[in-house]
Tab-separated table of C-alpha atoms and ligand atoms in Angstrom:
chain	number	residue	atom	x	y	z
I	275	UNK	CA	119.193	121.884	115.802
I	276	UNK	CA	117.357	124.759	114.356
I	277	UNK	CA	119.249	125.213	111.487
I	278	UNK	CA	118.779	121.760	109.922
I	279	UNK	CA	115.147	121.564	110.907
I	280	UNK	CA	113.563	125.103	111.391
I	281	UNK	CA	110.023	123.601	111.081
I	282	UNK	CA	110.600	120.442	113.263
I	283	UNK	CA	109.119	118.441	110.773
I	284	UNK	CA	111.484	116.117	109.180
I	285	UNK	CA	113.302	112.968	110.542
I	286	UNK	CA	114.137	112.914	114.064
I	287	UNK	CA	117.673	112.095	115.059
I	288	UNK	CA	118.032	111.030	118.936
I	289	UNK	CA	121.709	110.879	120.277
I	290	UNK	CA	121.849	109.158	123.628
I	291	UNK	CA	125.247	110.435	125.543
I	292	UNK	CA	124.475	108.527	128.501
I	293	UNK	CA	125.333	105.591	125.984
I	294	UNK	CA	128.520	107.225	124.689
I	295	UNK	CA	129.147	107.830	128.209
I	296	UNK	CA	128.859	104.319	129.308
I	297	UNK	CA	130.611	103.137	126.248
I	298	UNK	CA	133.627	105.006	127.248
I	299	UNK	CA	133.323	103.995	130.504
I	300	UNK	CA	133.400	100.212	129.372
I	301	UNK	CA	136.649	100.653	127.390
I	302	UNK	CA	138.306	102.705	130.052
I	303	UNK	CA	137.511	99.508	132.073
I	304	UNK	CA	138.765	97.094	129.662
I	305	UNK	CA	141.872	99.289	129.202
I	306	UNK	CA	142.227	99.562	132.825
I	307	UNK	CA	146.274	100.204	132.894
I	308	UNK	CA	146.180	102.596	129.975
I	309	UNK	CA	144.480	105.894	129.743
I	310	UNK	CA	141.253	105.780	127.626
I	311	UNK	CA	141.460	108.720	124.976
I	312	UNK	CA	138.414	109.892	123.012
I	313	UNK	CA	138.342	109.628	118.910
I	314	UNK	CA	135.831	112.779	118.209
I	315	UNK	CA	136.811	113.268	114.609
I	316	UNK	CA	134.493	113.847	111.697
I	317	UNK	CA	131.916	115.831	114.164
I	318	UNK	CA	132.085	112.635	116.495
I	319	UNK	CA	131.118	110.209	113.928
I	320	UNK	CA	128.297	112.335	113.124
I	321	UNK	CA	126.719	112.503	116.848
I	322	UNK	CA	128.069	116.156	117.319
I	323	UNK	CA	131.544	117.163	118.233
I	324	UNK	CA	130.488	119.533	121.070
I	325	UNK	CA	127.809	117.805	123.010
I	326	UNK	CA	129.648	114.377	122.791
I	327	UNK	CA	133.011	115.670	123.960
I	328	UNK	CA	131.194	117.581	126.410
I	329	UNK	CA	129.520	114.410	127.568
I	330	UNK	CA	132.873	112.775	127.633
I	331	UNK	CA	134.716	115.344	129.522
I	332	UNK	CA	131.990	115.140	131.899
I	333	UNK	CA	132.824	111.408	132.294
I	334	UNK	CA	136.416	111.835	132.715
I	335	UNK	CA	137.949	111.929	129.478
I	336	UNK	CA	140.868	114.575	129.087
I	337	UNK	CA	142.475	113.092	125.614
I	338	UNK	CA	140.609	113.941	122.222
I	339	UNK	CA	141.534	113.057	118.974
I	340	UNK	CA	140.094	114.863	115.926
I	341	UNK	CA	141.137	114.933	112.705
I	342	UNK	CA	141.455	118.801	111.719
I	343	UNK	CA	142.812	121.793	112.846
I	344	UNK	CA	139.255	123.360	112.364
I	345	UNK	CA	137.609	120.408	114.523
I	346	UNK	CA	140.025	121.146	117.404
I	347	UNK	CA	139.658	124.901	117.323
I	348	UNK	CA	135.813	124.064	117.613
I	349	UNK	CA	136.429	121.536	120.771
I	350	UNK	CA	139.034	124.348	122.664
I	351	UNK	CA	136.419	126.679	122.539
I	352	UNK	CA	134.300	124.338	124.493
I	353	UNK	CA	137.014	122.440	126.390
I	354	UNK	CA	139.690	124.793	127.552
I	355	UNK	CA	141.112	121.950	129.709
I	356	UNK	CA	140.859	119.168	127.129
I	357	UNK	CA	144.135	117.870	125.877
I	358	UNK	CA	143.498	117.777	122.094
I	359	UNK	CA	145.664	115.835	119.397
I	360	UNK	CA	145.331	116.320	115.733
I	361	UNK	CA	145.535	113.270	113.693
I	362	UNK	CA	145.992	114.518	110.582
I	363	UNK	CA	148.980	116.063	111.596
I	364	UNK	CA	150.644	119.768	111.262
I	365	UNK	CA	148.998	121.636	108.361
I	366	UNK	CA	152.283	123.319	106.647
I	367	UNK	CA	152.477	126.874	108.116
I	368	UNK	CA	149.869	126.136	110.846
I	369	UNK	CA	152.283	125.637	113.638
I	370	UNK	CA	151.547	129.430	115.432
I	371	UNK	CA	147.659	128.360	115.186
I	372	UNK	CA	148.355	125.208	117.241
I	373	UNK	CA	150.596	126.630	119.679
I	374	UNK	CA	147.753	129.314	120.371
I	375	UNK	CA	144.667	127.099	120.462
I	376	UNK	CA	147.131	124.431	122.509
I	377	UNK	CA	146.869	121.590	120.252
I	378	UNK	CA	149.187	118.712	119.820
I	379	UNK	CA	149.676	117.823	116.075
I	380	UNK	CA	150.511	114.024	115.604
I	381	UNK	CA	153.853	114.668	113.573
I	382	UNK	CA	153.509	111.873	110.795
I	383	UNK	CA	156.625	112.852	108.841
I	384	UNK	CA	160.271	114.109	108.835
I	385	UNK	CA	158.961	117.603	107.405
I	386	UNK	CA	156.132	117.967	110.132
I	387	UNK	CA	158.594	117.081	112.574
I	388	UNK	CA	161.114	119.825	111.340
I	389	UNK	CA	158.809	122.603	110.830
I	390	UNK	CA	157.540	122.015	114.587
I	391	UNK	CA	160.829	121.876	116.154
I	392	UNK	CA	161.770	124.952	114.173
I	393	UNK	CA	158.709	126.882	115.665
I	394	UNK	CA	159.848	125.310	119.143
I	395	UNK	CA	163.067	126.816	118.473
I	396	UNK	CA	161.723	130.150	117.254
I	397	UNK	CA	159.590	130.391	120.131
I	398	UNK	CA	162.136	128.944	122.714
I	399	UNK	CA	159.505	126.727	124.084
I	400	UNK	CA	159.415	122.794	123.652
I	401	UNK	CA	155.506	122.676	122.734
I	402	UNK	CA	154.028	119.097	122.891
I	403	UNK	CA	153.154	117.038	120.032
I	404	UNK	CA	153.007	113.292	119.324
I	405	UNK	CA	154.842	111.309	116.856
I	406	UNK	CA	153.239	108.961	114.640
I	407	UNK	CA	155.293	106.001	112.864
I	408	UNK	CA	153.905	103.856	110.007
I	409	UNK	CA	154.166	100.007	111.129
I	410	UNK	CA	151.803	98.866	108.185
I	411	UNK	CA	149.104	100.911	107.126
I	412	UNK	CA	151.121	103.193	104.647
I	413	UNK	CA	148.746	106.058	105.529
I	414	UNK	CA	150.210	108.862	107.787
I	415	UNK	CA	153.348	108.478	109.856
I	416	UNK	CA	156.946	108.581	109.636
I	417	UNK	CA	158.584	105.415	107.914
I	418	UNK	CA	160.134	103.042	109.913
I	419	UNK	CA	163.670	103.484	108.244
I	420	UNK	CA	163.682	107.239	109.448
I	421	UNK	CA	163.512	106.199	112.871
I	422	UNK	CA	167.425	107.277	112.709
I	423	UNK	CA	166.608	110.578	111.521
I	424	UNK	CA	163.996	111.101	114.105
I	425	UNK	CA	166.431	110.106	116.787
I	426	UNK	CA	168.921	112.783	115.576
I	427	UNK	CA	166.755	115.508	115.612
I	428	UNK	CA	165.286	114.684	118.981
I	429	UNK	CA	168.718	114.290	120.232
I	430	UNK	CA	169.840	117.428	118.290
I	431	UNK	CA	166.836	119.539	119.861
I	432	UNK	CA	166.628	117.719	122.979
I	433	UNK	CA	162.612	117.183	122.432
I	434	UNK	CA	160.756	114.647	124.015
I	435	UNK	CA	157.346	113.898	122.192
I	436	UNK	CA	154.262	113.371	124.413
I	437	UNK	CA	153.766	110.232	122.890
I	438	UNK	CA	154.799	107.750	120.124
I	439	UNK	CA	151.980	106.429	118.165
I	440	UNK	CA	150.741	104.204	115.185
I	441	UNK	CA	147.691	102.806	113.760
I	442	UNK	CA	146.700	99.142	113.151
I	443	UNK	CA	145.184	98.570	109.746
I	444	UNK	CA	143.340	95.263	110.509
I	445	UNK	CA	142.196	95.270	113.780
I	446	UNK	CA	138.780	94.649	113.037
I	447	UNK	CA	139.895	90.831	112.072
I	448	UNK	CA	141.558	89.558	115.347
I	449	UNK	CA	143.639	86.870	113.629
I	450	UNK	CA	144.629	88.574	110.502
I	451	UNK	CA	148.513	88.291	110.992
I	452	UNK	CA	149.232	91.746	110.267
I	453	UNK	CA	148.160	92.440	113.880
I	454	UNK	CA	151.313	90.476	115.398
I	455	UNK	CA	153.618	92.398	112.411
I	456	UNK	CA	152.840	96.017	113.502
I	457	UNK	CA	152.796	95.111	117.276
I	458	UNK	CA	155.909	93.758	116.957
I	459	UNK	CA	157.436	96.698	114.600
I	460	UNK	CA	155.822	99.128	117.115
I	461	UNK	CA	157.662	97.504	119.751
I	462	UNK	CA	160.902	97.672	118.080
I	463	UNK	CA	160.558	101.356	117.450
I	464	UNK	CA	159.360	102.067	121.243
I	465	UNK	CA	162.509	100.493	121.970
I	466	UNK	CA	164.599	103.129	120.083
I	467	UNK	CA	162.751	105.865	122.028
I	468	UNK	CA	162.773	104.751	125.533
I	469	UNK	CA	160.853	106.585	128.288
I	470	UNK	CA	158.150	107.855	126.056
I	471	UNK	CA	154.166	107.001	126.201
I	472	UNK	CA	153.223	104.939	123.705
I	473	UNK	CA	149.808	104.807	121.877
I	474	UNK	CA	148.468	101.786	118.994
I	475	UNK	CA	144.641	100.574	119.768
I	476	UNK	CA	141.745	102.042	117.771
I	477	UNK	CA	138.610	100.786	119.349
I	478	UNK	CA	138.940	96.927	117.539
I	479	UNK	CA	142.645	97.057	118.912
I	480	UNK	CA	141.513	97.712	122.443
I	481	UNK	CA	139.355	95.304	122.545
I	482	UNK	CA	141.280	92.343	120.704
I	483	UNK	CA	144.125	92.016	122.672
I	484	UNK	CA	145.620	93.915	126.325
I	485	UNK	CA	148.952	93.682	124.386
I	486	UNK	CA	147.809	96.536	122.223
I	487	UNK	CA	147.020	98.990	125.021
I	488	UNK	CA	150.255	100.555	126.214
I	489	UNK	CA	149.707	103.905	127.885
I	490	UNK	CA	146.686	105.200	126.043
I	491	UNK	CA	144.130	103.617	123.940
I	492	UNK	CA	141.991	105.979	121.204
I	493	UNK	CA	138.482	104.177	120.425
I	494	UNK	CA	136.348	105.933	118.200
I	495	UNK	CA	133.472	103.962	116.528
I	496	UNK	CA	133.042	101.815	119.857
I	497	UNK	CA	131.965	104.716	121.530
I	498	UNK	CA	129.216	105.479	119.443
I	499	UNK	CA	127.783	101.953	119.330
I	500	UNK	CA	129.222	100.812	115.934
I	501	UNK	CA	130.787	97.199	115.337
I	502	UNK	CA	134.634	97.262	115.752
I	503	UNK	CA	135.465	93.828	115.855
I	504	UNK	CA	134.115	91.681	112.832
I	505	UNK	CA	132.474	88.536	113.573
I	506	UNK	CA	131.963	88.676	117.255
I	507	UNK	CA	128.882	90.139	119.153
I	508	UNK	CA	129.010	93.916	119.457
I	509	UNK	CA	129.056	94.637	123.153
I	510	UNK	CA	128.562	98.374	123.081
I	511	UNK	CA	125.489	100.004	123.914
I	512	UNK	CA	123.618	101.875	120.640
I	513	UNK	CA	123.991	105.548	120.444
I	514	UNK	CA	121.892	107.014	117.828
I	515	UNK	CA	118.077	106.251	116.503
I	516	UNK	CA	116.700	108.026	113.358
I	517	UNK	CA	113.134	108.085	112.824
I	518	UNK	CA	111.961	109.435	109.349
I	519	UNK	CA	107.973	110.407	108.738
I	520	UNK	CA	105.986	108.648	106.273
I	521	UNK	CA	104.556	110.620	103.616
I	522	UNK	CA	102.503	108.784	101.780
I	523	UNK	CA	100.793	105.148	101.448
I	524	UNK	CA	99.756	103.544	98.387
I	525	UNK	CA	98.911	100.241	96.829
I	526	UNK	CA	100.943	98.783	93.978
I	527	UNK	CA	100.080	96.036	91.467
I	528	UNK	CA	101.958	93.153	90.760
I	529	UNK	CA	104.280	93.852	87.607
I	530	UNK	CA	104.643	97.645	88.192
I	531	UNK	CA	108.291	98.783	88.614
I	532	UNK	CA	109.407	101.338	91.725
I	533	UNK	CA	111.997	103.976	91.621
I	534	UNK	CA	114.547	105.620	89.239
I	535	UNK	CA	115.892	102.920	86.631
I	536	UNK	CA	112.577	100.671	87.097
I	537	UNK	CA	115.149	98.993	89.084
I	538	UNK	CA	112.451	96.658	91.155
I	539	UNK	CA	109.672	95.092	89.773
I	540	UNK	CA	106.753	94.382	92.427
I	541	UNK	CA	106.157	90.434	92.065
I	542	UNK	CA	102.849	90.888	94.136
I	543	UNK	CA	100.078	93.380	94.746
I	544	UNK	CA	102.017	95.659	97.584
I	545	UNK	CA	101.332	98.223	99.661
I	546	UNK	CA	104.171	100.887	99.565
I	547	UNK	CA	105.219	103.433	102.195
I	548	UNK	CA	107.132	106.492	100.737
I	549	UNK	CA	109.651	107.849	103.536
I	550	UNK	CA	111.231	111.368	103.865
I	551	UNK	CA	114.507	110.165	103.574
I	552	UNK	CA	117.097	109.856	101.000
I	553	UNK	CA	120.662	109.984	99.934
I	554	UNK	CA	120.558	114.004	100.450
I	555	UNK	CA	120.110	113.137	103.941
I	556	UNK	CA	123.251	110.426	104.198
I	557	UNK	CA	121.046	107.372	103.692
I	558	UNK	CA	123.268	106.125	101.219
I	559	UNK	CA	122.366	105.200	97.794
I	560	UNK	CA	124.200	101.883	98.240
I	561	UNK	CA	121.177	100.792	100.110
I	562	UNK	CA	119.067	100.600	97.036
I	563	UNK	CA	117.611	97.295	96.287
I	564	UNK	CA	116.753	95.568	93.585
I	565	UNK	CA	114.544	91.918	93.151
I	566	UNK	CA	117.823	90.115	93.691
I	567	UNK	CA	119.721	92.149	95.983
I	568	UNK	CA	118.423	92.976	99.704
I	569	UNK	CA	118.919	96.821	100.485
I	570	UNK	CA	118.190	99.004	103.519
I	571	UNK	CA	115.102	98.336	105.869
I	572	UNK	CA	112.702	100.224	108.159
I	573	UNK	CA	110.974	99.347	111.201
I	574	UNK	CA	107.617	100.013	112.450
I	575	UNK	CA	105.872	98.726	115.780
I	576	UNK	CA	108.993	96.186	115.829
I	577	UNK	CA	108.310	95.256	112.471
I	578	UNK	CA	111.023	95.385	109.585
I	579	UNK	CA	109.957	96.082	106.282
I	580	UNK	CA	112.338	96.209	103.233
I	581	UNK	CA	113.480	99.178	101.106
I	582	UNK	CA	112.438	98.313	97.361
I	583	UNK	CA	114.282	100.077	94.388
I	584	UNK	CA	116.463	102.960	94.134
I	585	UNK	CA	117.495	105.270	97.386
I	586	UNK	CA	116.150	108.872	95.867
I	587	UNK	CA	117.733	112.187	96.952
I	588	UNK	CA	114.971	112.752	99.356
I	589	UNK	CA	112.742	109.814	99.652
I	590	UNK	CA	112.674	105.831	99.799
I	591	UNK	CA	109.766	103.279	99.144
I	592	UNK	CA	109.389	100.499	101.736
I	593	UNK	CA	107.449	97.325	101.235
I	594	UNK	CA	105.042	97.082	104.078
I	595	UNK	CA	102.556	94.585	102.549
I	596	UNK	CA	103.597	92.044	105.306
I	597	UNK	CA	102.748	94.508	108.200
I	598	UNK	CA	99.002	93.989	107.221
I	599	UNK	CA	96.685	96.144	109.465
I	600	UNK	CA	99.624	97.548	111.545
I	601	UNK	CA	101.230	99.258	108.548
I	602	UNK	CA	102.239	103.076	109.016
I	603	UNK	CA	99.837	105.817	107.828
I	604	UNK	CA	100.661	109.319	106.832
I	605	UNK	CA	102.526	110.934	109.582
I	606	UNK	CA	103.506	107.872	111.250
I	607	UNK	CA	107.394	107.739	111.923
I	608	UNK	CA	109.774	104.743	110.688
I	609	UNK	CA	112.950	103.781	112.459
I	610	UNK	CA	115.751	103.411	110.163
I	611	UNK	CA	118.526	103.338	112.716
I	612	UNK	CA	118.185	102.113	116.384
I	613	UNK	CA	118.135	99.139	118.516
I	614	UNK	CA	116.280	96.816	115.954
I	615	UNK	CA	118.350	97.999	112.879
I	616	UNK	CA	121.879	99.028	113.947
I	617	UNK	CA	124.164	101.435	112.010
I	618	UNK	CA	125.831	98.329	110.951
I	619	UNK	CA	122.735	96.131	110.267
I	620	UNK	CA	121.659	99.004	108.179
I	621	UNK	CA	125.364	99.411	106.450
I	622	UNK	CA	126.006	95.513	105.728
I	623	UNK	CA	123.417	94.939	102.851
I	624	UNK	CA	124.710	98.468	101.396
I	625	UNK	CA	128.519	96.926	101.135
I	626	UNK	CA	129.411	99.964	103.485
I	627	UNK	CA	130.595	100.161	107.453
I	628	UNK	CA	128.759	101.337	110.361
I	629	UNK	CA	131.320	104.552	110.294
I	630	UNK	CA	130.156	105.423	106.911
I	631	UNK	CA	126.621	105.568	108.123
I	632	UNK	CA	127.251	107.656	110.875
I	633	UNK	CA	129.547	110.235	109.531
I	634	UNK	CA	126.810	110.867	106.965
I	635	UNK	CA	123.957	111.973	109.519
I	636	UNK	CA	124.535	115.599	109.017
I	637	UNK	CA	121.446	116.060	107.174
I	638	UNK	CA	118.166	117.656	107.539
I	639	UNK	CA	117.247	116.084	111.002
I	640	UNK	CA	115.991	117.622	113.735
I	641	UNK	CA	118.667	116.376	116.782
I	642	UNK	CA	117.797	115.552	119.726
I	643	UNK	CA	120.206	114.668	122.811
I	644	UNK	CA	119.243	112.206	125.830
I	645	UNK	CA	121.662	113.512	128.537
I	646	UNK	CA	124.152	111.115	130.528
I	647	UNK	CA	123.147	110.548	134.022
I	648	UNK	CA	124.178	113.410	136.330
I	649	UNK	CA	127.763	112.797	137.465
I	650	UNK	CA	128.327	110.796	140.682
I	651	UNK	CA	129.419	113.522	143.389
I	652	UNK	CA	129.085	111.332	146.283
I	653	UNK	CA	132.300	110.618	147.372
A	886	PLP	C1	139.896	107.054	113.461
A	886	PLP	C2	141.092	106.750	114.007
A	886	PLP	C3	140.923	106.083	115.644
A	886	PLP	C4	139.664	105.783	116.006
A	886	PLP	O1	139.193	104.460	115.019
A	886	PLP	P1	138.043	103.591	115.223
A	886	PLP	O2	137.951	102.150	114.501
A	886	PLP	O3	136.850	104.388	115.039
A	886	PLP	O4	138.241	103.215	117.003
A	886	PLP	C5	142.333	105.850	116.230
A	886	PLP	N1	143.326	106.006	115.784
A	886	PLP	C6	143.245	106.927	114.767
A	886	PLP	C7	144.815	107.605	113.741
A	886	PLP	C8	142.282	107.011	113.760
A	886	PLP	O5	142.640	107.815	112.613
C-alpha cells in the first residue's frame, strides 16, 4: 500500500489470495455438512481485512468473524451482504451501532445478553446475535452454571440466538483430553437449547474431528497457510511471501561480535549480510540468535542462511558465508517468509507461533496481492 511504502523501496509482502481461497475451499470440503465461516480478525491475520474478505466472499464465504466492532464496520462497508459476527461480543453501550451496521455480537455474558435483549425490546425487533458458552477456555463466554438464567431470559423474551458457540482451548493437540471434555460439555449445553445451530471448531477443531463441526466451522489460521494442528504435516497452501532488501554485505573476522549486547561472537571469518527488516517491521525480537541458540533465518536462491545476533529495530544480520560465490549483494532481496521458511518455520525457533508472525506483518512493506483465479461462471 502506498501509505506504508511511498518509495516502494522497502520489503515486499506478497499475499496470494488464490491460496487463501484454495484453503477455504479445502476446509469447506472437510466440513462438508457444516457451513464454513471465515475468521478475519486482526486484519485477516495480517493479510489485509478487505482484500482477503472480498476474495473469500467471491469464493462463496458468507459468514465472517472479526474481533472488534471497528473491524466489523470496515468489513460491512465493503461487503453489504456478508453475515458478520463480532467475537469480542457486545461492547457496553454499543448496541445501536451493531444494529445500524447489521453486526451480530457473540454474546459472552449475562450482562451482554441483557443489554442486547433490552435493545431488541426498545426497538421491538429481534436483532440476530450468537451466544457463546465457556466450556473450559475461561475466556469469553457465559459460565455453564448460568445456562438456566440464559434459558429463563430467552423464554421470557421469546428470543432465539442465531447460533450457540464455544471455543476449544487445545484443538492444536489432537490427543489432549480437554478436547473431549469440552465437546461433551458443549453437547450438554446444546441439549438445553434445542433447535439452535451450533459452532465449536476453529481451524484445528475442524481438522481433528468431524464431531466438532456442528452447523458451522470457524477456521482462521488455516486459511492463511498457518499450522493449525501440531505434530502433523500442514496440508494448507502457503499464503504470504516476504522479501526484504540486502543493504550491505561485509566480511567479519573470527572473534568479532555482532549486534546489540555483543550477543553473538563470530567463530570463523564470516560474510555478513545486513537486511532491511527488524522488530519495527514485525520481525520479532525473539528471533534473535546467540552462539548457542538458533534464531530466525533468511533464504537466497533456495539457500538458507541463519540470522546472527539480536534483531534490531530496522535491521538484522545474516551469516551468508556458506553461500560462497552465490551470496547476495546489496540490492538483492532475501526471503524471510515463504515456501522455504514458512510462518511456522520462522516462528518456531523464536518460541512463538505462526499467528503472531502473521499478525505482526503490518509494517513498512510494499504489499502486492495475487488475485484468485476468476470465479467459474460455467453451470
Ligand atoms: C480466533 C478464533 C477462531 C479461529 O481460530 P484459528 O485457530 O485461527 O482457526 C475461531 N473462534 C474463535 C472464538 C476465535 O477467537
